[in-house]
Amino acid sequence: MYEITVRLPTKKIDRIITHLYQKGYYQTFYEVPLDVVTDANGYAFVEKRNETTELNIYINNYIEAKERRNLLELLAIDESSLVVKEVNERNYQQTFDDIFLENGWVIMTPDRRNHYHKEMRIVLDSQGNFGTGYHETTKDCLYFILKHDFSGLSVADIGAGSGVLSVAAALKRAKSIDTYDIQPVEREILYQCELNSVKPVNVFQSDLIKNKKQINKEYDWIFLNIGTQENIDILNAQRLLDCKDTTFLLSGMLEWNYHRVETLFKDAGFYLEEKKQSNEWVTCVYKRIS
């Protein structure tokens, strides 16, 4: 496989990719230059449209002189601006380092599953959805889940992503697990369950902010790891704070805005049982006052 790299204005990339697709160049990749800014809800990303970025085009066979000229014309660039190199296809399989959690558990890829004791490992082959275990919010949610015995308990994992939190609850013997995500994640989550030899969870695709009252049963535990405003919107749209005996694990919140969730739970008759902070990210466990 060959990688063709060219630097182009970001604002022209989408149009150029369309033209490439029409000419039979179907494999392309580029990273959008972003500025990271903060607002009341946490972090936001603003696309920098006036910058340039590298566009990578992948082809199976070496680009011959005639094709090179056609491509230069299509991209409206000169010869010196185009870089062609041969790459190993195996390099496109993203690899992850083993993740050592605080409580002795390890997250590893399937090829490393035999390196660790079966009773203290989570096998994860992320297909691109959030939840690889690297982010502070995922690690801290796992810290709370993996130190708890979920035997006989029902769990809802909202904003499930890769399903790693659901897998952890299943490994800790949860009786039933329902996952909810706005994206079509069923195939990935069931795959993660298979990798870890746990019972398949129930997967529901829905926008729980837009589609009100989609959750019509109570759970012993609810995991909600998205973002402060999104957490609040889902709690309100699904009327989850009406649940009388549910323990909530909330994350994705930042030190400058998590108090909004704390106030919401306090007003609904819950108390903060535990809190954990890693860098600016805050994870909380709430229970209803008896």
CSV table of C-alpha atoms in Angstrom, one decimal:
chain,number,residue,atom,x,y,z
A,1,MET,CA,0.0,0.0,0.0
A,2,TYR,CA,1.1,3.5,-0.8
A,3,GLU,CA,0.4,6.8,1.1
A,4,ILE,CA,0.3,10.0,-0.9
A,5,THR,CA,0.6,13.1,1.3
A,6,VAL,CA,-0.2,16.7,0.3
A,7,ARG,CA,-0.7,19.8,2.4
A,8,LEU,CA,-3.8,21.8,1.4
A,9,PRO,CA,-6.0,24.6,2.8
A,10,THR,CA,-8.5,23.1,5.3
A,11,LYS,CA,-11.5,24.9,3.8
A,12,LYS,CA,-10.9,23.1,0.4
A,13,ILE,CA,-10.5,19.6,1.8
A,14,ASP,CA,-14.1,18.5,1.7
A,15,ARG,CA,-14.5,19.6,-1.9
A,16,ILE,CA,-11.2,18.0,-2.9
A,17,ILE,CA,-12.1,14.7,-1.2
A,18,THR,CA,-15.4,14.6,-3.2
A,19,HIS,CA,-13.4,15.0,-6.5
A,20,LEU,CA,-11.0,12.3,-5.4
A,21,TYR,CA,-13.8,9.9,-4.7
A,22,GLN,CA,-15.3,10.6,-8.1
A,23,LYS,CA,-11.9,9.6,-9.6
A,24,GLY,CA,-11.7,6.4,-7.7
A,25,TYR,CA,-9.6,7.5,-4.7
A,26,TYR,CA,-11.7,6.1,-1.9
A,27,GLN,CA,-9.3,5.9,1.0
A,28,THR,CA,-8.4,9.3,2.5
A,29,PHE,CA,-7.6,10.7,5.9
A,30,TYR,CA,-6.9,14.1,7.4
A,31,GLU,CA,-7.0,15.8,10.8
A,32,VAL,CA,-9.0,19.0,11.1
A,33,PRO,CA,-6.9,21.7,12.9
A,34,LEU,CA,-8.8,22.6,16.0
A,35,ASP,CA,-8.6,25.2,18.8
A,36,VAL,CA,-9.6,23.9,22.2
A,37,VAL,CA,-11.6,26.4,24.2
A,38,THR,CA,-13.4,26.3,27.5
A,39,ASP,CA,-17.0,27.4,28.2
A,40,ALA,CA,-19.5,26.9,30.9
A,41,ASN,CA,-20.1,23.3,30.0
A,42,GLY,CA,-16.4,22.3,29.7
A,43,TYR,CA,-14.3,22.0,26.6
A,44,ALA,CA,-15.3,22.9,23.1
A,45,PHE,CA,-13.5,22.6,19.8
A,46,VAL,CA,-13.4,25.3,17.1
A,47,GLU,CA,-12.3,24.3,13.6
A,48,LYS,CA,-9.5,26.5,12.2
A,49,ARG,CA,-10.7,27.0,8.6
A,50,ASN,CA,-7.9,29.3,7.5
A,51,GLU,CA,-5.1,26.8,8.2
A,52,THR,CA,-3.6,24.1,6.1
A,53,THR,CA,-3.5,20.4,6.9
A,54,GLU,CA,-2.1,17.2,5.5
A,55,LEU,CA,-4.4,15.1,3.4
A,56,ASN,CA,-3.4,11.5,3.1
A,57,ILE,CA,-4.5,9.4,0.1
A,58,TYR,CA,-4.1,5.6,0.1
A,59,ILE,CA,-3.7,3.4,-3.0
A,60,ASN,CA,-2.8,-0.2,-3.4
A,61,ASN,CA,-0.4,0.1,-6.2
A,62,TYR,CA,2.5,2.4,-6.9
A,63,ILE,CA,1.5,5.7,-8.6
A,64,GLU,CA,2.8,5.8,-12.1
A,65,ALA,CA,3.9,9.0,-13.9
A,66,LYS,CA,0.7,9.5,-15.8
A,67,GLU,CA,-1.5,9.0,-12.7
A,68,ARG,CA,0.8,11.3,-10.7
A,69,ARG,CA,0.3,14.1,-13.3
A,70,ASN,CA,-3.5,13.6,-13.2
A,71,LEU,CA,-3.4,13.7,-9.4
A,72,LEU,CA,-1.3,16.9,-9.4
A,73,GLU,CA,-3.8,18.5,-11.8
A,74,LEU,CA,-6.8,17.4,-9.7
A,75,LEU,CA,-5.2,18.7,-6.5
A,76,ALA,CA,-4.0,21.9,-8.2
A,77,ILE,CA,-0.5,21.5,-6.8
A,78,ASP,CA,3.0,21.2,-8.1
A,79,GLU,CA,5.3,18.1,-8.1
A,80,SER,CA,7.3,19.2,-5.1
A,81,SER,CA,4.2,19.3,-2.9
A,82,LEU,CA,3.3,15.6,-3.3
A,83,VAL,CA,5.0,13.0,-1.2
A,84,VAL,CA,4.6,9.2,-1.9
A,85,LYS,CA,5.8,6.5,0.4
A,86,GLU,CA,5.2,2.8,0.8
A,87,VAL,CA,3.6,1.8,4.1
A,88,ASN,CA,2.9,-1.5,5.8
A,89,GLU,CA,-0.9,-2.2,6.1
A,90,ARG,CA,-0.4,-3.6,9.5
A,91,ASN,CA,0.6,-0.2,10.7
A,92,TYR,CA,-3.1,0.9,10.3
A,93,GLN,CA,-4.2,-1.3,13.1
A,94,GLN,CA,-4.1,1.2,16.0
A,95,THR,CA,-2.4,-0.3,19.0
A,96,PHE,CA,-2.9,0.6,22.7
A,97,ASP,CA,-0.6,0.2,25.6
A,98,ASP,CA,-1.9,-1.9,28.5
A,99,ILE,CA,-3.8,0.3,31.0
A,100,PHE,CA,-3.1,-0.4,34.7
A,101,LEU,CA,-6.0,0.6,36.9
A,102,GLU,CA,-5.7,1.7,40.5
A,103,ASN,CA,-7.3,-1.5,41.9
A,104,GLY,CA,-5.1,-4.0,40.2
A,105,TRP,CA,-7.1,-4.6,37.1
A,106,VAL,CA,-5.6,-4.2,33.6
A,107,ILE,CA,-7.2,-3.3,30.3
A,108,MET,CA,-5.4,-4.9,27.3
A,109,THR,CA,-6.0,-5.7,23.7
A,110,PRO,CA,-7.0,-9.3,22.7
A,111,ASP,CA,-3.5,-10.3,21.6
A,112,ARG,CA,-2.3,-9.7,25.1
A,113,ARG,CA,-5.0,-11.4,27.1
A,114,ASN,CA,-2.8,-14.3,28.2
A,115,HIS,CA,-0.3,-11.9,29.8
A,116,TYR,CA,-2.5,-11.3,32.8
A,117,HIS,CA,-4.6,-13.2,35.3
A,118,LYS,CA,-8.1,-13.9,33.9
A,119,GLU,CA,-9.8,-12.6,37.1
A,120,MET,CA,-8.3,-9.1,36.9
A,121,ARG,CA,-8.4,-8.2,33.3
A,122,ILE,CA,-10.7,-6.4,30.8
A,123,VAL,CA,-10.1,-7.3,27.2
A,124,LEU,CA,-10.9,-4.3,24.9
A,125,ASP,CA,-10.7,-4.0,21.2
A,126,SER,CA,-12.1,-0.5,20.7
A,127,GLN,CA,-13.6,0.0,17.2
A,128,GLY,CA,-13.4,3.8,17.5
A,129,ASN,CA,-16.1,4.6,20.1
A,130,PHE,CA,-15.2,6.5,23.2
A,131,GLY,CA,-14.1,4.4,26.1
A,132,THR,CA,-10.6,3.0,25.5
A,133,GLY,CA,-9.7,3.4,29.1
A,134,TYR,CA,-7.1,6.1,28.6
A,135,HIS,CA,-9.4,9.0,29.6
A,136,GLU,CA,-9.5,10.0,33.2
A,137,THR,CA,-13.3,9.7,33.3
A,138,THR,CA,-13.3,6.1,32.1
A,139,LYS,CA,-10.6,5.1,34.5
A,140,ASP,CA,-12.3,6.7,37.5
A,141,CYS,CA,-15.7,5.1,36.6
A,142,LEU,CA,-13.9,1.7,36.4
A,143,TYR,CA,-12.3,2.4,39.8
A,144,PHE,CA,-15.8,2.6,41.4
A,145,ILE,CA,-17.3,-0.3,39.4
A,146,LEU,CA,-14.5,-2.8,39.9
A,147,LYS,CA,-14.4,-2.4,43.6
A,148,HIS,CA,-18.1,-3.1,43.9
A,149,ASP,CA,-20.0,-6.4,43.8
A,150,PHE,CA,-22.9,-6.1,41.4
A,151,SER,CA,-24.2,-9.6,42.1
A,152,GLY,CA,-28.0,-9.7,41.6
A,153,LEU,CA,-28.1,-6.0,40.5
A,154,SER,CA,-29.5,-4.3,37.4
A,155,VAL,CA,-27.4,-1.7,35.6
A,156,ALA,CA,-28.1,1.0,32.9
A,157,ASP,CA,-25.0,2.3,31.1
A,158,ILE,CA,-26.0,5.5,29.3
A,159,GLY,CA,-23.7,6.9,26.7
A,160,ALA,CA,-22.1,3.4,26.6
A,161,GLY,CA,-19.6,4.0,23.7
A,162,SER,CA,-17.3,1.0,23.5
A,163,GLY,CA,-19.2,-0.7,26.4
A,164,VAL,CA,-16.2,-1.0,28.7
A,165,LEU,CA,-18.2,0.1,31.7
A,166,SER,CA,-20.9,-2.5,31.0
A,167,VAL,CA,-18.2,-5.2,30.5
A,168,ALA,CA,-16.7,-4.2,33.9
A,169,ALA,CA,-20.2,-4.5,35.6
A,170,ALA,CA,-20.7,-7.9,33.9
A,171,LEU,CA,-17.3,-9.1,35.2
A,172,LYS,CA,-18.5,-8.0,38.6
A,173,ARG,CA,-21.6,-10.3,38.2
A,174,ALA,CA,-24.3,-7.8,37.4
A,175,LYS,CA,-27.6,-9.6,36.9
A,176,SER,CA,-28.7,-7.5,33.9
A,177,ILE,CA,-27.3,-4.7,31.9
A,178,ASP,CA,-29.0,-2.3,29.5
A,179,THR,CA,-26.8,0.0,27.4
A,180,TYR,CA,-28.0,3.2,25.7
A,181,ASP,CA,-26.2,5.3,23.1
A,182,ILE,CA,-27.1,7.7,20.4
A,183,GLN,CA,-24.7,5.9,18.0
A,184,PRO,CA,-25.2,2.4,16.5
A,185,VAL,CA,-22.8,0.7,18.9
A,186,GLU,CA,-24.5,-2.7,19.3
A,187,ARG,CA,-22.1,-4.7,17.2
A,188,GLU,CA,-19.1,-3.3,19.1
A,189,ILE,CA,-20.5,-3.8,22.5
A,190,LEU,CA,-21.6,-7.4,21.9
A,191,TYR,CA,-18.1,-8.0,20.5
A,192,GLN,CA,-16.5,-6.7,23.7
A,193,CYS,CA,-18.8,-9.0,25.7
A,194,GLU,CA,-17.7,-11.9,23.6
A,195,LEU,CA,-14.0,-11.0,24.1
A,196,ASN,CA,-14.5,-11.1,27.9
A,197,SER,CA,-16.7,-14.2,28.0
A,198,VAL,CA,-19.6,-12.4,29.7
A,199,LYS,CA,-23.3,-12.6,28.9
A,200,PRO,CA,-24.3,-10.2,26.1
A,201,VAL,CA,-25.9,-7.0,27.3
A,202,ASN,CA,-29.0,-5.4,25.9
A,203,VAL,CA,-28.2,-2.5,23.6
A,204,PHE,CA,-30.6,0.3,22.7
A,205,GLN,CA,-29.9,3.1,20.3
A,206,SER,CA,-31.7,6.4,21.1
A,207,ASP,CA,-31.2,10.1,21.6
A,208,LEU,CA,-32.3,10.2,25.3
A,209,ILE,CA,-32.3,14.0,25.3
A,210,LYS,CA,-34.6,14.3,22.4
A,211,ASN,CA,-36.7,11.2,23.0
A,212,LYS,CA,-38.2,11.7,26.4
A,213,LYS,CA,-39.2,8.9,28.8
A,214,GLN,CA,-37.5,6.1,26.8
A,215,ILE,CA,-36.3,4.5,30.0
A,216,ASN,CA,-39.3,3.1,31.7
A,217,LYS,CA,-37.9,1.0,34.4
A,218,GLU,CA,-35.8,1.5,37.5
A,219,TYR,CA,-32.2,0.2,37.9
A,220,ASP,CA,-30.1,-0.5,40.9
A,221,TRP,CA,-27.2,1.4,39.3
A,222,ILE,CA,-27.1,4.0,36.4
A,223,PHE,CA,-23.8,4.9,34.8
A,224,LEU,CA,-23.8,8.3,33.0
A,225,ASN,CA,-20.4,9.4,31.6
A,226,ILE,CA,-20.9,12.0,28.9
A,227,GLY,CA,-20.7,15.7,30.0
A,228,THR,CA,-22.1,18.0,32.6
A,229,GLN,CA,-24.9,19.5,30.5
A,230,GLU,CA,-25.6,16.2,28.7
A,231,ASN,CA,-25.9,14.4,32.0
A,232,ILE,CA,-28.3,17.0,33.3
A,233,ASP,CA,-30.4,16.9,30.1
A,234,ILE,CA,-30.7,13.1,30.1
A,235,LEU,CA,-31.5,13.0,33.9
A,236,ASN,CA,-34.3,15.5,33.3
A,237,ALA,CA,-35.6,14.1,30.0
A,238,GLN,CA,-35.8,10.6,31.3
A,239,ARG,CA,-37.0,11.7,34.8
A,240,LEU,CA,-34.3,9.5,36.3
A,241,LEU,CA,-34.2,11.4,39.6
A,242,ASP,CA,-37.6,10.0,40.3
A,243,CYS,CA,-36.0,6.6,40.9
A,244,LYS,CA,-36.2,5.8,44.6
A,245,ASP,CA,-33.5,3.2,45.0
A,246,THR,CA,-31.0,3.9,42.3
A,247,THR,CA,-27.3,4.6,42.8
A,248,PHE,CA,-25.9,6.9,40.2
A,249,LEU,CA,-22.3,6.9,38.9
A,250,LEU,CA,-21.8,10.3,37.1
A,251,SER,CA,-18.7,11.4,35.2
A,252,GLY,CA,-17.6,13.5,32.2
A,253,MET,CA,-17.8,16.5,34.5
A,254,LEU,CA,-15.2,19.2,35.1
A,255,GLU,CA,-14.2,20.8,38.3
A,256,TRP,CA,-15.7,24.1,37.3
A,257,ASN,CA,-19.1,22.8,36.5
A,258,TYR,CA,-19.8,19.5,38.3
A,259,HIS,CA,-21.5,21.5,41.1
A,260,ARG,CA,-24.5,22.0,38.8
A,261,VAL,CA,-25.1,18.2,38.9
A,262,GLU,CA,-24.4,18.1,42.6
A,263,THR,CA,-27.1,20.8,43.2
A,264,LEU,CA,-29.5,18.8,41.0
A,265,PHE,CA,-29.1,15.6,43.0
A,266,LYS,CA,-29.2,17.5,46.3
A,267,ASP,CA,-32.5,19.1,45.4
A,268,ALA,CA,-33.9,15.7,44.4
A,269,GLY,CA,-33.0,14.1,47.8
A,270,PHE,CA,-29.7,12.5,47.0
A,271,TYR,CA,-26.4,12.8,48.8
A,272,LEU,CA,-22.8,12.5,47.5
A,273,GLU,CA,-21.4,9.2,48.7
A,274,GLU,CA,-18.1,9.4,47.0
A,275,LYS,CA,-16.1,11.7,44.7
A,276,LYS,CA,-13.0,11.2,42.8
A,277,GLN,CA,-11.0,13.8,40.8
A,278,SER,CA,-8.3,13.2,38.2
A,279,ASN,CA,-6.8,16.3,36.8
A,280,GLU,CA,-9.8,18.5,36.1
A,281,TRP,CA,-12.3,15.6,35.6
A,282,VAL,CA,-14.7,14.8,38.4
A,283,THR,CA,-16.5,11.5,39.0
A,284,CYS,CA,-19.3,11.2,41.6
A,285,VAL,CA,-21.5,8.5,43.2
A,286,TYR,CA,-24.9,9.6,44.4
A,287,LYS,CA,-27.4,7.8,46.6
A,288,ARG,CA,-30.8,8.8,47.8
A,289,ILE,CA,-31.1,9.9,51.4
A,290,SER,CA,-32.9,7.2,53.3
